[in-house]
C-alpha cells in the first residue's frame, strides 16, 4: 500500500525562490473531495496525473495515496467533470539536506498563500528545516488543497 507521509508548513518570505532548483505550474481539480477520500486531477506543465487519497491518519501526518500518470488530453477532459473551484499554483522545489521541500505559491482565489510540504520516509523522520519555513500546519484541514478549493484563502478573516 502506498503511504504518503508529509509535514506541511507556512512560508515566511520568498527567499526560497533563490534556492529553488525547479519550478512548475500546477492546476488541479477534484472529482471527489469528501472527507476521508479525494480523487484529484492534476496538470503539471505538460504532464497529467490522477490521484486518489484516503483519510488522514496520525494528526494529518500520513495517509494512503495512489497516483498514476494519464494522457494530458484525458486530464483536460476530466477537469471538466471536477467540482467547482480549480487550484492554481506554482511549485518550487528546494533541497534541504537530504529532503526536498515543495513550496506552493498559490494564485487566483488563494493568492497570498504560500505553503511548503516535505515528504518523509517514516513518521519519525525529522527534516532539516530551512530558514524560510514558518508555522507547521500539518493536519489543519483549512490548508488541504481540497479545502482551499471550497473555502479559498482570500475569504479567510485576518
Coordinates of C-alpha atoms in Angstrom, one line a residue:
X1 CA 0.0 0.0 0.0
X2 CA 1.4 3.4 -1.0
X3 CA 1.6 5.6 2.1
X4 CA 2.1 9.4 1.9
X5 CA 3.9 10.8 5.0
X6 CA 4.4 14.5 5.0
X7 CA 4.6 17.7 7.1
X8 CA 3.1 21.0 5.9
X9 CA 4.3 24.5 6.9
X10 CA 3.6 28.1 6.1
X11 CA 6.3 30.0 4.4
X12 CA 7.7 33.2 5.9
X13 CA 9.1 35.0 2.8
X14 CA 10.1 34.5 -0.9
X15 CA 13.8 33.7 -0.3
X16 CA 13.0 30.1 -1.2
X17 CA 12.9 31.2 -4.9
X18 CA 16.6 32.0 -4.9
X19 CA 17.3 28.5 -3.6
X20 CA 14.9 26.5 -5.8
X21 CA 16.3 24.1 -8.3
X22 CA 12.9 23.6 -10.2
X23 CA 9.7 25.4 -10.8
X24 CA 6.5 24.2 -12.4
X25 CA 2.9 25.4 -12.9
X26 CA 0.1 23.2 -11.5
X27 CA -3.6 23.3 -12.0
X28 CA -5.7 20.7 -10.2
X29 CA -9.4 19.9 -9.8
X30 CA -11.3 17.5 -7.6
X31 CA -13.7 14.9 -8.9
X32 CA -14.4 14.0 -5.3
X33 CA -13.4 15.9 -2.2
X34 CA -15.3 14.2 0.6
X35 CA -13.8 13.9 4.0
X36 CA -11.6 10.8 4.1
X37 CA -11.3 10.4 0.3
X38 CA -10.3 12.6 -2.6
X39 CA -9.9 12.0 -6.3
X40 CA -7.8 14.7 -7.9
X41 CA -6.8 15.5 -11.5
X42 CA -3.6 17.5 -11.7
X43 CA -1.9 19.0 -14.8
X44 CA 1.7 19.9 -14.1
X45 CA 3.2 21.8 -17.0
X46 CA 2.6 19.3 -19.8
X47 CA 2.1 16.1 -17.8
X48 CA -1.1 14.9 -16.1
X49 CA -2.0 12.7 -13.1
X50 CA -5.0 11.2 -11.4
X51 CA -4.5 10.8 -7.6
X52 CA -6.7 9.0 -5.1
X53 CA -6.1 9.8 -1.4
X54 CA -7.6 8.1 1.7
X55 CA -8.3 9.6 5.1
X56 CA -5.6 11.4 7.1
X57 CA -4.1 9.4 9.9
X58 CA -1.9 10.4 12.9
X59 CA -3.0 14.0 13.0
X60 CA -2.7 14.5 9.3
X61 CA 0.8 13.2 9.0
X62 CA 0.1 10.2 6.8
X63 CA -2.5 8.7 4.5
X64 CA -2.9 6.2 1.6
X65 CA -2.1 7.7 -1.8
X66 CA -2.4 6.2 -5.3
X67 CA -1.1 8.3 -8.2
X68 CA -1.0 7.4 -11.9
X69 CA 0.2 9.5 -14.9
X70 CA -2.5 9.9 -17.5
X71 CA -2.6 11.4 -21.0
X72 CA -2.8 15.2 -21.0
X73 CA -5.9 15.2 -23.2
X74 CA -7.7 12.9 -20.8
X75 CA -6.8 15.2 -17.9
X76 CA -8.1 18.2 -19.7
X77 CA -11.4 16.4 -20.3
X78 CA -11.6 15.1 -16.7
X79 CA -11.1 18.7 -15.4
X80 CA -14.5 19.5 -17.0
X81 CA -16.0 16.9 -14.6
X82 CA -14.4 18.4 -11.5
X83 CA -16.2 20.1 -8.6
X84 CA -16.2 23.9 -8.9
X85 CA -13.0 25.7 -8.0
X86 CA -9.6 24.9 -9.6
X87 CA -6.4 25.1 -7.6
X88 CA -3.8 27.2 -9.5
X89 CA -0.3 27.4 -8.1
X90 CA 3.4 27.5 -8.9
X91 CA 5.5 24.8 -7.2
X92 CA 9.1 25.4 -6.4
X93 CA 11.5 22.6 -5.3
X94 CA 14.1 23.4 -2.7
X95 CA 16.7 21.0 -1.4
X96 CA 17.4 20.9 2.4
X97 CA 20.0 18.4 3.4
X98 CA 18.5 15.0 2.2
X99 CA 14.9 16.3 1.9
X100 CA 13.2 18.3 -0.8
X101 CA 10.6 20.9 0.2
X102 CA 7.8 21.5 -2.3
X103 CA 6.9 25.2 -1.9
X104 CA 3.5 26.1 -3.4
X105 CA 2.8 29.7 -4.2
X106 CA -1.0 29.9 -4.8
X107 CA -2.7 32.1 -7.4
X108 CA -6.3 33.1 -8.1
X109 CA -8.7 32.8 -5.1
X110 CA -5.8 31.6 -2.9
X111 CA -3.4 34.3 -3.9
X112 CA -1.1 35.3 -1.0
X113 CA -0.9 31.8 0.5
X114 CA 2.5 30.1 0.3
X115 CA 3.0 26.7 1.9
X116 CA 5.7 24.1 1.9
X117 CA 5.4 20.3 2.2
X118 CA 8.1 17.8 2.8
X119 CA 7.6 14.1 2.3
X120 CA 9.2 11.8 4.9
X121 CA 10.5 8.3 4.9
X122 CA 8.6 7.5 8.1
X123 CA 6.8 9.3 10.9
X124 CA 9.9 9.6 13.0
X125 CA 11.9 11.3 10.1
X126 CA 13.0 14.8 11.1
X127 CA 14.0 17.0 8.1
X128 CA 16.4 20.0 8.4
X129 CA 14.0 23.0 8.4
X130 CA 15.1 25.7 6.0
X131 CA 15.2 29.4 7.2
X132 CA 12.1 30.4 5.1
X133 CA 9.8 27.9 6.9
X134 CA 7.3 29.2 9.5
X135 CA 4.5 27.6 11.5
X136 CA 3.7 24.0 11.0
X137 CA 0.1 23.4 9.8
X138 CA 0.2 19.6 9.3
X139 CA -3.3 18.2 10.0
X140 CA -5.0 21.6 9.8
X141 CA -7.7 20.9 7.2
X142 CA -8.0 24.5 6.2
X143 CA -4.7 24.1 4.3
X144 CA -5.7 21.0 2.4
X145 CA -5.9 21.8 -1.3
X146 CA -9.3 20.2 -1.4
X147 CA -10.5 22.6 1.3
X148 CA -8.8 25.6 -0.3
X149 CA -11.0 24.9 -3.4
X150 CA -14.1 25.1 -1.3
X151 CA -13.0 27.9 1.1
X152 CA -10.3 29.9 -0.6
X153 CA -7.6 31.8 1.3
X154 CA -9.0 35.2 0.1
X155 CA -12.2 34.5 2.1
X156 CA -10.4 33.9 5.4
X157 CA -10.7 36.5 8.1
X158 CA -7.3 38.1 9.1

